[in-house]
PDB file of C-alpha atoms and ligand atoms in Angstrom:
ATOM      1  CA  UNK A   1      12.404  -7.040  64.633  1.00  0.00           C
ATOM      2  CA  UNK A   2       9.751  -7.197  61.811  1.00  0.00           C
ATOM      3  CA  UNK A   3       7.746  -9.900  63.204  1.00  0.00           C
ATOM      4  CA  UNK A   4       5.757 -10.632  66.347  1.00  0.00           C
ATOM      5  CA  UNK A   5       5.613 -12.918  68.689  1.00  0.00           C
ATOM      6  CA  UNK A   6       2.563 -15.486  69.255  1.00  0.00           C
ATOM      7  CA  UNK A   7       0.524 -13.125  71.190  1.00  0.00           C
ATOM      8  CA  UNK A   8       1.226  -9.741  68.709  1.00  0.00           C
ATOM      9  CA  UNK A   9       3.925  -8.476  70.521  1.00  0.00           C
ATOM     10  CA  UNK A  10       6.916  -6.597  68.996  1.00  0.00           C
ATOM     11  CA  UNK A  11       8.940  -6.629  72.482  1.00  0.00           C
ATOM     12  CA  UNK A  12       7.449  -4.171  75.461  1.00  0.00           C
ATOM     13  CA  UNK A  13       4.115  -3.076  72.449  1.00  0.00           C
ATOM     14  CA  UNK A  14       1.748  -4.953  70.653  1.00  0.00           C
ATOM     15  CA  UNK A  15      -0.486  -7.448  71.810  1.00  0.00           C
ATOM     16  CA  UNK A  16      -4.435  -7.389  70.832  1.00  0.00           C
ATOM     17  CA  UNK A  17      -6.452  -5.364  73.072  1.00  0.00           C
ATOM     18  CA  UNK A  18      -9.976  -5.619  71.990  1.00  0.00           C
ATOM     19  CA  UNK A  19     -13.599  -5.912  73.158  1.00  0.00           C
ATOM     20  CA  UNK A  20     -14.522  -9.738  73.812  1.00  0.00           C
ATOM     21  CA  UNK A  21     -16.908  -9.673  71.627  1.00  0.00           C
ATOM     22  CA  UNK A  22     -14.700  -9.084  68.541  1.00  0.00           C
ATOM     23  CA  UNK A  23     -12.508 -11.596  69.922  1.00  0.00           C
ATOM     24  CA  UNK A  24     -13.676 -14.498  67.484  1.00  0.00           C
ATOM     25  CA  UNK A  25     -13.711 -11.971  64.670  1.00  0.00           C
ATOM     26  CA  UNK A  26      -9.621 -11.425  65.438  1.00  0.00           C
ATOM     27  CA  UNK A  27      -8.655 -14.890  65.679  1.00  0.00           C
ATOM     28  CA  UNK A  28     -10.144 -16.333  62.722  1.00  0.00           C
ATOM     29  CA  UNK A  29      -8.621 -13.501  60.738  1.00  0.00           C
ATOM     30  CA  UNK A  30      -5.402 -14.281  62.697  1.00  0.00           C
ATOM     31  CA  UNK A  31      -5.766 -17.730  61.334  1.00  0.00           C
ATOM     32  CA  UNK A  32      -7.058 -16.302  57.276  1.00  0.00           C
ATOM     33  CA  UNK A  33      -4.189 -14.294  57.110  1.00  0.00           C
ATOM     34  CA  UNK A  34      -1.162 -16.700  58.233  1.00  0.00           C
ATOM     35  CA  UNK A  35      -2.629 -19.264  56.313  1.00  0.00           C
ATOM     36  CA  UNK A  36      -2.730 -16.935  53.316  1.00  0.00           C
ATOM     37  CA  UNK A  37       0.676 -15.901  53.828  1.00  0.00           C
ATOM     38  CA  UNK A  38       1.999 -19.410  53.345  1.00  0.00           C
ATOM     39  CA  UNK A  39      -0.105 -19.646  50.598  1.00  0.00           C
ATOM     40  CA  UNK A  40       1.602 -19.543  47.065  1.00  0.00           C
ATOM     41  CA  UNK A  41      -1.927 -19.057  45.925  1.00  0.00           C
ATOM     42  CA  UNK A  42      -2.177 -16.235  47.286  1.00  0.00           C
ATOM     43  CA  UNK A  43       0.353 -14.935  46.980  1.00  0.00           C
ATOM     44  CA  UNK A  44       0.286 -14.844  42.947  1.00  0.00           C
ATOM     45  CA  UNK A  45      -3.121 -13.312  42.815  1.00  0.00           C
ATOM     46  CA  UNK A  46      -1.987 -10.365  45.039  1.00  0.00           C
ATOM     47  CA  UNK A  47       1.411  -9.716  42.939  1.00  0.00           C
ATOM     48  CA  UNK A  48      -0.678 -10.219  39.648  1.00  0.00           C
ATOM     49  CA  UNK A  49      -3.365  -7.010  40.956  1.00  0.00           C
ATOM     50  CA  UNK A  50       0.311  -5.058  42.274  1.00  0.00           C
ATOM     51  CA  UNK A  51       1.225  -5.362  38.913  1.00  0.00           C
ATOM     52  CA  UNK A  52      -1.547  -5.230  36.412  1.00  0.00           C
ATOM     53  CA  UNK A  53      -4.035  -3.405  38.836  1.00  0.00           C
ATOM     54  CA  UNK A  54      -1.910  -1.061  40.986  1.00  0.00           C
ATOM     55  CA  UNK A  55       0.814  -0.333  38.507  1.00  0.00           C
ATOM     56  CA  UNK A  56       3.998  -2.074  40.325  1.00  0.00           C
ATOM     57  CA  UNK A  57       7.290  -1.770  40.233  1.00  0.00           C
ATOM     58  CA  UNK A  58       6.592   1.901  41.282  1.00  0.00           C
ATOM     59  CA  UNK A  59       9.916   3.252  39.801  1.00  0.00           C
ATOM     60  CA  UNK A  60      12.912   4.403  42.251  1.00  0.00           C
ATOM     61  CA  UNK A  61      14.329   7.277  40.804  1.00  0.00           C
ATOM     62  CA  UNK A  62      18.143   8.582  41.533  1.00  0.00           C
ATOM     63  CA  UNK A  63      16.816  12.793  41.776  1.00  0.00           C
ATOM     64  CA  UNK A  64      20.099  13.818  40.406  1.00  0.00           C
ATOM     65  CA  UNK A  65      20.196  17.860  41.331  1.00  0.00           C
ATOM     66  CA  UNK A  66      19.021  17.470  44.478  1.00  0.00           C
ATOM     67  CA  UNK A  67      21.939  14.507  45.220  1.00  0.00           C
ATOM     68  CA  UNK A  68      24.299  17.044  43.922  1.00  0.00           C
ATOM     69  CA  UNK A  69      23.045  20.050  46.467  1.00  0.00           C
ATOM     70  CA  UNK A  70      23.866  17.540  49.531  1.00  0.00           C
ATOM     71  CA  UNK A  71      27.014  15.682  47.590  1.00  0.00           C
ATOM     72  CA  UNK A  72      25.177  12.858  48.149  1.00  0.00           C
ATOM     73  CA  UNK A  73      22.913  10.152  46.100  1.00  0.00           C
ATOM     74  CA  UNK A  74      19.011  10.543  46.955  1.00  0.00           C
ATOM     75  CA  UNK A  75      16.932   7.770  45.722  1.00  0.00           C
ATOM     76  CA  UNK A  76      12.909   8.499  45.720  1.00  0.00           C
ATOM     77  CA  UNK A  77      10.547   5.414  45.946  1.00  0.00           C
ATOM     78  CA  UNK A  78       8.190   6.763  43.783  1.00  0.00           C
ATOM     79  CA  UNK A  79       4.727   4.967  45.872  1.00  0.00           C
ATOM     80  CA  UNK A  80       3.075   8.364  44.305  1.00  0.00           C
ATOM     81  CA  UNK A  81       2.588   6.738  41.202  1.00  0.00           C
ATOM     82  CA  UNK A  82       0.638   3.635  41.765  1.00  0.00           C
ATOM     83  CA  UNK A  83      -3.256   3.916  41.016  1.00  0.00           C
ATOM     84  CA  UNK A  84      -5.255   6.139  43.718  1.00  0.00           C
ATOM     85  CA  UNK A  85      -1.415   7.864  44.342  1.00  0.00           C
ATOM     86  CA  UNK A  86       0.055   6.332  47.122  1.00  0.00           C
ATOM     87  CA  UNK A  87       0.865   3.410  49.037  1.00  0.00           C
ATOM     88  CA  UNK A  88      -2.124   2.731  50.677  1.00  0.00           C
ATOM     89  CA  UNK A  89      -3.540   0.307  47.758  1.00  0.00           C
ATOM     90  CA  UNK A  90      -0.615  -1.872  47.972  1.00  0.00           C
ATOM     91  CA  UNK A  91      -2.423  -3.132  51.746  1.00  0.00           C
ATOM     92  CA  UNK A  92      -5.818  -2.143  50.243  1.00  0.00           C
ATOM     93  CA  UNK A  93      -5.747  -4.810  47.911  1.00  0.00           C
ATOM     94  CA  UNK A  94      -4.006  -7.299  49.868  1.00  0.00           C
ATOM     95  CA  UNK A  95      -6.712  -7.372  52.744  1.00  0.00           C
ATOM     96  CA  UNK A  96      -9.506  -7.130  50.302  1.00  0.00           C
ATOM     97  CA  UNK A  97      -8.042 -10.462  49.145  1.00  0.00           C
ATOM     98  CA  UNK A  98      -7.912 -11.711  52.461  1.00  0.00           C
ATOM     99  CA  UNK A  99     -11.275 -10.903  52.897  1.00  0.00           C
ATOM    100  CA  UNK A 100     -12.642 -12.687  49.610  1.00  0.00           C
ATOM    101  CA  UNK A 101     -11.377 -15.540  51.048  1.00  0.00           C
ATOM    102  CA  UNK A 102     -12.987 -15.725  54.024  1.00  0.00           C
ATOM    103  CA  UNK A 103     -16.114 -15.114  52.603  1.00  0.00           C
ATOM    104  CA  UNK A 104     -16.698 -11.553  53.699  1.00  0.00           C
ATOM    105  CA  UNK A 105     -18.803  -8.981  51.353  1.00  0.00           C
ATOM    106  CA  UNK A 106     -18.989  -6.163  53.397  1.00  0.00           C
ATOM    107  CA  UNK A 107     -15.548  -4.615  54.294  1.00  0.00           C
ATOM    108  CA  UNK A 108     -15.790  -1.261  56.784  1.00  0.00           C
ATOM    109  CA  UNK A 109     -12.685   1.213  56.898  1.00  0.00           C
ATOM    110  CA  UNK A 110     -11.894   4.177  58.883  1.00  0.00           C
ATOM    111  CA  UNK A 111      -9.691   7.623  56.748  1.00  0.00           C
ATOM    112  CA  UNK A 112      -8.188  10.660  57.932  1.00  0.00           C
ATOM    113  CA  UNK A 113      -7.211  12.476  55.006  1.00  0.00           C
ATOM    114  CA  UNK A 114      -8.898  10.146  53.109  1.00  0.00           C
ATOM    115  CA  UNK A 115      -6.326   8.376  50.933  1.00  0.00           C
ATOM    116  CA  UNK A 116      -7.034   5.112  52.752  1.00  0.00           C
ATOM    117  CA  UNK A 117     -10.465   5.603  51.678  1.00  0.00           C
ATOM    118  CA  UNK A 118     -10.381   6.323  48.260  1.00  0.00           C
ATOM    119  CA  UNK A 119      -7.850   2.656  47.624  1.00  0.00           C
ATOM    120  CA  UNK A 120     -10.211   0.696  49.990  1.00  0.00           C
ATOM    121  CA  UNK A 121     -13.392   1.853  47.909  1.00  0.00           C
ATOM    122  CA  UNK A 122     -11.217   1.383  45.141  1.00  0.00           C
ATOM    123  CA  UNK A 123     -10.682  -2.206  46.012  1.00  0.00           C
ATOM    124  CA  UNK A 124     -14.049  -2.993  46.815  1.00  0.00           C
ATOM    125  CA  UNK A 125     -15.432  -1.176  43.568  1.00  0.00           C
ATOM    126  CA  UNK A 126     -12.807  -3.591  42.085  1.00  0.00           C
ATOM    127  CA  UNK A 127     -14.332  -6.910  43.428  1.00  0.00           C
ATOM    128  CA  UNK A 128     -17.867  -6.187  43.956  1.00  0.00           C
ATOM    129  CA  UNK A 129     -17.994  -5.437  47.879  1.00  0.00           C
ATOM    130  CA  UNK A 130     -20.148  -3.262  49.698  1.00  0.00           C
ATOM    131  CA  UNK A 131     -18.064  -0.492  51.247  1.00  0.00           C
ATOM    132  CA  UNK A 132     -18.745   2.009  54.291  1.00  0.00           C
ATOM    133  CA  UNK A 133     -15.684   4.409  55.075  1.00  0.00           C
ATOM    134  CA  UNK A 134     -16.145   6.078  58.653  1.00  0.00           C
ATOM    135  CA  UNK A 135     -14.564   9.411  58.309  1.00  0.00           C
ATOM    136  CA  UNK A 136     -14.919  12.426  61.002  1.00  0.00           C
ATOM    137  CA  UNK A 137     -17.082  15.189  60.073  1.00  0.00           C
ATOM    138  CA  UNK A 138     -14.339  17.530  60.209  1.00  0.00           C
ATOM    139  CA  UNK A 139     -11.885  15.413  57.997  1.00  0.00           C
ATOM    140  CA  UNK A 140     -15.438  15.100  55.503  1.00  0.00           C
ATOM    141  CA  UNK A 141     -15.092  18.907  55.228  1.00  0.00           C
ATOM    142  CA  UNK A 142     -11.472  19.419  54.977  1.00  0.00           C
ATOM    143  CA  UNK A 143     -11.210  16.582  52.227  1.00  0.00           C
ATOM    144  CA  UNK A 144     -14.181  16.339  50.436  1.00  0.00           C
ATOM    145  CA  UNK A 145     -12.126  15.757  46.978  1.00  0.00           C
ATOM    146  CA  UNK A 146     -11.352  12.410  48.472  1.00  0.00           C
ATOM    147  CA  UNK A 147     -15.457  11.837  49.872  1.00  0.00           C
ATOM    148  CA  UNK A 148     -16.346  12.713  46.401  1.00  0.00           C
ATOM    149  CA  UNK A 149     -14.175   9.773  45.312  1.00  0.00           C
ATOM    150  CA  UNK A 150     -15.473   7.730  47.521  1.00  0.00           C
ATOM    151  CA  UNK A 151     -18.951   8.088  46.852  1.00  0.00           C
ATOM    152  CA  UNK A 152     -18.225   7.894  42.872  1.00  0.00           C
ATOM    153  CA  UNK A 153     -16.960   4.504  43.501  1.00  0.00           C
ATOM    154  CA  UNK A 154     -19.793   3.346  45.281  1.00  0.00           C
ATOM    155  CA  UNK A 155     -18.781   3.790  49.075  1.00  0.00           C
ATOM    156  CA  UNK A 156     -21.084   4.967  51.718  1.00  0.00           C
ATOM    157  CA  UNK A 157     -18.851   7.876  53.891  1.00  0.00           C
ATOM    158  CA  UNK A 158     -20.316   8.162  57.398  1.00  0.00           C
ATOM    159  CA  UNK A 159     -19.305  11.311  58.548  1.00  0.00           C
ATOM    160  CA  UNK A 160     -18.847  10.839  62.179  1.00  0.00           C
ATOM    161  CA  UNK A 161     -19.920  13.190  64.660  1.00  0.00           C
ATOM    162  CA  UNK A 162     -17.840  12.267  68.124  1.00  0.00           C
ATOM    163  CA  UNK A 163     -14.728  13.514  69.532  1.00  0.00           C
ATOM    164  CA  UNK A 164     -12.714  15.575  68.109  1.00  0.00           C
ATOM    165  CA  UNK A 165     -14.717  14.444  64.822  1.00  0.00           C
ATOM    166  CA  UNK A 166     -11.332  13.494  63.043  1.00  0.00           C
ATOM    167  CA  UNK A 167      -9.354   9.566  62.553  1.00  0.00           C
ATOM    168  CA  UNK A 168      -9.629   8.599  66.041  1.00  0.00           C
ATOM    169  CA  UNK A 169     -13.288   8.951  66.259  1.00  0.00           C
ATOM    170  CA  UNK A 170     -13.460   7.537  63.308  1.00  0.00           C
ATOM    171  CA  UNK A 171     -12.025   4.544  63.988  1.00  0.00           C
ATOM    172  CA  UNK A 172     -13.557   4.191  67.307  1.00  0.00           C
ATOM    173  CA  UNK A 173     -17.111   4.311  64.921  1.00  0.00           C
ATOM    174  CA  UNK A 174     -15.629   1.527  62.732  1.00  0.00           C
ATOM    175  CA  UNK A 175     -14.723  -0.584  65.573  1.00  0.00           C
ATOM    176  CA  UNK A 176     -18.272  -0.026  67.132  1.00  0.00           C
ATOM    177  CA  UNK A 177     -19.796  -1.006  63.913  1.00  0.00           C
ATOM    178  CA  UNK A 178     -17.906  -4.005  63.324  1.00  0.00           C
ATOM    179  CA  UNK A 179     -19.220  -5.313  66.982  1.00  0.00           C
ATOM    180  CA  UNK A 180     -22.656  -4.597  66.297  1.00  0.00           C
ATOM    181  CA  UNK A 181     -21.311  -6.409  62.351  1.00  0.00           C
ATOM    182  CA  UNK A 182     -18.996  -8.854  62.712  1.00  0.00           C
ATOM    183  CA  UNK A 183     -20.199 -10.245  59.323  1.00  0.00           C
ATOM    184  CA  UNK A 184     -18.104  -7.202  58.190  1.00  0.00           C
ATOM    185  CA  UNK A 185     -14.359  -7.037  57.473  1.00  0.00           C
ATOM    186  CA  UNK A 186     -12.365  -4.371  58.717  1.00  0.00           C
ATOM    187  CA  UNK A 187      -9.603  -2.964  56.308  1.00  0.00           C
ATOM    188  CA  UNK A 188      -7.378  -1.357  58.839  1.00  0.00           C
ATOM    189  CA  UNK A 189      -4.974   0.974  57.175  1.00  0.00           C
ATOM    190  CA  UNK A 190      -2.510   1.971  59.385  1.00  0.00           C
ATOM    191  CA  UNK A 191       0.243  -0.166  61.050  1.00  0.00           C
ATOM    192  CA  UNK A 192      -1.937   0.277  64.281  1.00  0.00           C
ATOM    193  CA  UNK A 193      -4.988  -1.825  66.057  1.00  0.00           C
ATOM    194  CA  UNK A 194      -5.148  -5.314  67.691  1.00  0.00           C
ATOM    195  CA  UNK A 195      -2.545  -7.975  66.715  1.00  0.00           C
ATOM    196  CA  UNK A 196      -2.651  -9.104  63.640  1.00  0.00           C
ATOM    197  CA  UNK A 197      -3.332  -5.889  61.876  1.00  0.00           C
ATOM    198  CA  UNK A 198       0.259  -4.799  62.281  1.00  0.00           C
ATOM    199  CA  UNK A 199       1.709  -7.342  60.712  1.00  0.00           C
ATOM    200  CA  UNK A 200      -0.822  -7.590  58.300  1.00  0.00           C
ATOM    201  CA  UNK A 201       0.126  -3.927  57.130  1.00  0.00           C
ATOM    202  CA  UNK A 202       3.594  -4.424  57.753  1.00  0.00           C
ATOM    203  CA  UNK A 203       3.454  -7.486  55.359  1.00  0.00           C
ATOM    204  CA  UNK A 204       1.650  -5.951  52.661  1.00  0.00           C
ATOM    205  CA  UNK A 205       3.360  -2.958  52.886  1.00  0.00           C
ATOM    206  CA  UNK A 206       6.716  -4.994  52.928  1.00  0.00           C
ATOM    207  CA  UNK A 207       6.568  -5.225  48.752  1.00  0.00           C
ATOM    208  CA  UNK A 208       8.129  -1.191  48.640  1.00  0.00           C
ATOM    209  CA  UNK A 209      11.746  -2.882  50.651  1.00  0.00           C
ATOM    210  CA  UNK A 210      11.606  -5.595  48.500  1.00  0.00           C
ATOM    211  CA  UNK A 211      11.835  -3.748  45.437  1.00  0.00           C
ATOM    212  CA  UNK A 212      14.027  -1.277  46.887  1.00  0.00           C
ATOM    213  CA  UNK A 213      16.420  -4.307  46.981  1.00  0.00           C
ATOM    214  CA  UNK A 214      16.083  -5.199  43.821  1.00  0.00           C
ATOM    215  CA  UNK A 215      16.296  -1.934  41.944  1.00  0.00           C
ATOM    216  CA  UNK A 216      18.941  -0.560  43.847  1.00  0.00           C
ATOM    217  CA  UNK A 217      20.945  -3.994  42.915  1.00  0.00           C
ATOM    218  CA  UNK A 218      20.181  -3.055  39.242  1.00  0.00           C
ATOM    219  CA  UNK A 219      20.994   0.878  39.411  1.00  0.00           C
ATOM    220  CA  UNK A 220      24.205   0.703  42.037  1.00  0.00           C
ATOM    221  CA  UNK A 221      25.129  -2.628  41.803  1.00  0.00           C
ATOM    222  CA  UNK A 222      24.341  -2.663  45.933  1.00  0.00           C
ATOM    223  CA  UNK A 223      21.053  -3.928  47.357  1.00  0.00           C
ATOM    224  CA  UNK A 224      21.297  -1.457  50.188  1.00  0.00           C
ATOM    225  CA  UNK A 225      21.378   1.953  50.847  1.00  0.00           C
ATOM    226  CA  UNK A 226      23.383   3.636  53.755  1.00  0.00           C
ATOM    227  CA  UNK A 227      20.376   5.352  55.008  1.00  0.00           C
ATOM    228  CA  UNK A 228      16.336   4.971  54.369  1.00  0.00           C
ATOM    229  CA  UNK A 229      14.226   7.566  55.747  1.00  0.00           C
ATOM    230  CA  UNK A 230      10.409   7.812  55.438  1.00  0.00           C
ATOM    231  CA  UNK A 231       7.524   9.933  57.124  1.00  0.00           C
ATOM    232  CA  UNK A 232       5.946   8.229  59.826  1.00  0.00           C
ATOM    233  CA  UNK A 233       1.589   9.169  60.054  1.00  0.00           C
ATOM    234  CA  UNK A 234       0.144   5.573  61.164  1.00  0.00           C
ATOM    235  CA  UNK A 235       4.040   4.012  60.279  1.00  0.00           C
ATOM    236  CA  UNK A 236       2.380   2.007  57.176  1.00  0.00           C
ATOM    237  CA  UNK A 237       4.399   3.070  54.458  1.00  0.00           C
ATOM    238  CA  UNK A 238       7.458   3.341  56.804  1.00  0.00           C
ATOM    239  CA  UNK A 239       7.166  -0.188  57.559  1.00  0.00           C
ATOM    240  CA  UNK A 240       7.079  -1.488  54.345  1.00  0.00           C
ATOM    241  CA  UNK A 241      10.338   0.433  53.476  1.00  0.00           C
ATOM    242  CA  UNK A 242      11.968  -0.767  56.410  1.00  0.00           C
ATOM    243  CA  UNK A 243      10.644  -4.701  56.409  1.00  0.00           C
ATOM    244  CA  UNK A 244      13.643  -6.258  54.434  1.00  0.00           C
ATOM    245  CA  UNK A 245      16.223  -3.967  56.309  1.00  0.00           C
ATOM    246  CA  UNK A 246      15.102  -4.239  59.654  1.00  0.00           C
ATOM    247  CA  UNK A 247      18.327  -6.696  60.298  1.00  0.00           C
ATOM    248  CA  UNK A 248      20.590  -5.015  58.174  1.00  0.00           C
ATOM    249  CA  UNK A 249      23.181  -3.587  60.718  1.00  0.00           C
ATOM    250  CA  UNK A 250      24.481  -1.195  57.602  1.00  0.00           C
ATOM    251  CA  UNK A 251      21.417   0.637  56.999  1.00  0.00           C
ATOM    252  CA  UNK A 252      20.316   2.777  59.324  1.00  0.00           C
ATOM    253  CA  UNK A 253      16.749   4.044  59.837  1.00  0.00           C
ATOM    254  CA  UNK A 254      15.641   7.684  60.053  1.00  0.00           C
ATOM    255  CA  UNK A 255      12.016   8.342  60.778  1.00  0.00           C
ATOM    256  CA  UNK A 256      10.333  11.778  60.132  1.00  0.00           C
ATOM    257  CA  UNK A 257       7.492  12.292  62.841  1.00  0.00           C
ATOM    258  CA  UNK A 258       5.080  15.322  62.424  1.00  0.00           C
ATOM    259  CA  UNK A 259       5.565  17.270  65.971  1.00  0.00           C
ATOM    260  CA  UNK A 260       3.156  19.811  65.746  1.00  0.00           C
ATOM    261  CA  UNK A 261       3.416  23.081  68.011  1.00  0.00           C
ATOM    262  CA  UNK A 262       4.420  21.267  71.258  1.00  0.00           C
ATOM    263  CA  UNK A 263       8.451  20.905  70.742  1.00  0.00           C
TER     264      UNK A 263
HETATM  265  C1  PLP B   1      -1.428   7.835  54.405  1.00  0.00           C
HETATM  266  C2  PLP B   1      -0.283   8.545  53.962  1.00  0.00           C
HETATM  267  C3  PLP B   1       0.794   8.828  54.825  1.00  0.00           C
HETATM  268  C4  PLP B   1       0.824   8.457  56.272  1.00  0.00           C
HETATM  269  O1  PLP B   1       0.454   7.131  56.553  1.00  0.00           O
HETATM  270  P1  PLP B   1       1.522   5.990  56.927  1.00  0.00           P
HETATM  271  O2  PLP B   1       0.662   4.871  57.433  1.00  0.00           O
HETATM  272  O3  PLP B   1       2.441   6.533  57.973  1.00  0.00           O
HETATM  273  O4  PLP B   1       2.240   5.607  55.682  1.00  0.00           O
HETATM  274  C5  PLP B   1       1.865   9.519  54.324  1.00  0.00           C
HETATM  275  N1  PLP B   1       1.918   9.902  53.042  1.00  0.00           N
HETATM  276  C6  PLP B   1       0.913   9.612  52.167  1.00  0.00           C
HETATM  277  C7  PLP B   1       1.037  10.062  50.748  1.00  0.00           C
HETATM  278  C8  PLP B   1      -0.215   8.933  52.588  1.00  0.00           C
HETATM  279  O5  PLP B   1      -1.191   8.629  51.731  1.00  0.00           O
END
């Protein structure tokens, strides 16, 4: 199932479990974003900046050798090649748009690595917003390429100090800020956090299915493949390849989950 119910839930997960006092923050974004959604509006304004901004269509591309090593066709959705190099600007963009229209200036973000960092900033260097990307201390050190890029584009990186200092501090820091700020809009990255951010991600995300459709229709004459497969870190980009195929009994769905040392 690719959408919730009322309450956020995708059957036994989901729902919105947040601190009361954000609780007025959530619902009128619940309200921004399905209204956007419906929104034709909207809608044009966020595939116009996929298109001229981000780079969209990324291509899909049939990598020929390697099909013939598994006697097999491998298609690659190239989300590598859209400005900043992933997928992450694709929901980026989208919630900075939700956020223009509902008035918000100041948008607050949380980054592991870093990539959902760098396409936030770049989205608010884009339209003029104040950005401040919470990123653990440790992550600051390991990635600084990506703080670098951050701070060229005008962000303020708060290395936080908590925890672990990695994401999950991080986005406990974010979340703490937007309480104390809930002026602020918070550009969640992952398909994680209080109902509606999932869907919000999902949604955004859901353009890299729908052109999977479409180009596969053009190269194979078939708008479906027998099996997708994508790398699962906070299940954004996932999502998005799976959104327009979650019904489809013929395709089925392969998820690659980093395990660490404990299996
Ligand atoms: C962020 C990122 C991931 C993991 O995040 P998801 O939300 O699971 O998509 C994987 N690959 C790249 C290149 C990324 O930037």
């Amino acid at each position: 199932m690719n959408q919730p119910d009322n309450k956020g839930y995708y059957g036994t997960f989901g729902g919105a479990y947040i601190p009361e006092i954000l609780h007025g923050s959530v619902e009128r974004l619940k309200t921004a974003f399905y209204e956007a959604k419906t929104d034709p509006a909207f809608k044009a304004e966020y595939y116009d900046l996929l298109k001229n901004y981000a780079g969209r269509p990324s291509p899909l591309y049939c990598a020929k050798r390697l099909s013939a090593v598994y006697r097999t066709n491998i298609f690659l959705k190239r989300e590598d090649l859209n400005h900043t190099g992933s997928h992450k600007i694709n929901n980026a963009l989208g919630q900075i748009l939700l956020a223009k229209r509902m008035g918000k200036t100041r948008i607050i973000a949380e980054t592991g690595a870093g990539q959902h960092g760098v396409a936030t900033a770049t989205a608010c260097a884009l339209m003029g917003m104040e950005c401040i990307v919470f990123m653990g201390k440790t992550d600051v050190e390991r990635q600084f390429l990506n703080v670098q890029k951050m701070n060229m584009l005008g962000a303020k990186v708060e290395p936080v100090t908590s925890g672990n200092m990695t994401l999950k501090d991080a986005t406990n820091e974010a979340i703490r800020y937007w309480c104390s700020n809930p002026d602020s809009f918070y550009i969640i990255g992952s398909t994680v956090g209080p109902h509606p951010y999932p869907d919000i991600v999902a949604y955004f995300q859901s353009v890299i299915s729908e052109e999977i459709k479409l180009q596969l229709q053009e190269q194979i004459n078939r708008d479906y493949p027998d099996y997708l497969i994508a790398c699962v870190g906070g299940g954004s980009n996932a999502m998005g390849t799976y959104y327009h195929y979650l019904q489809d009994e013929r395709v089925k769905i392969i998820s690659g989950e980093a395990g660490g040392l404990g299996i």
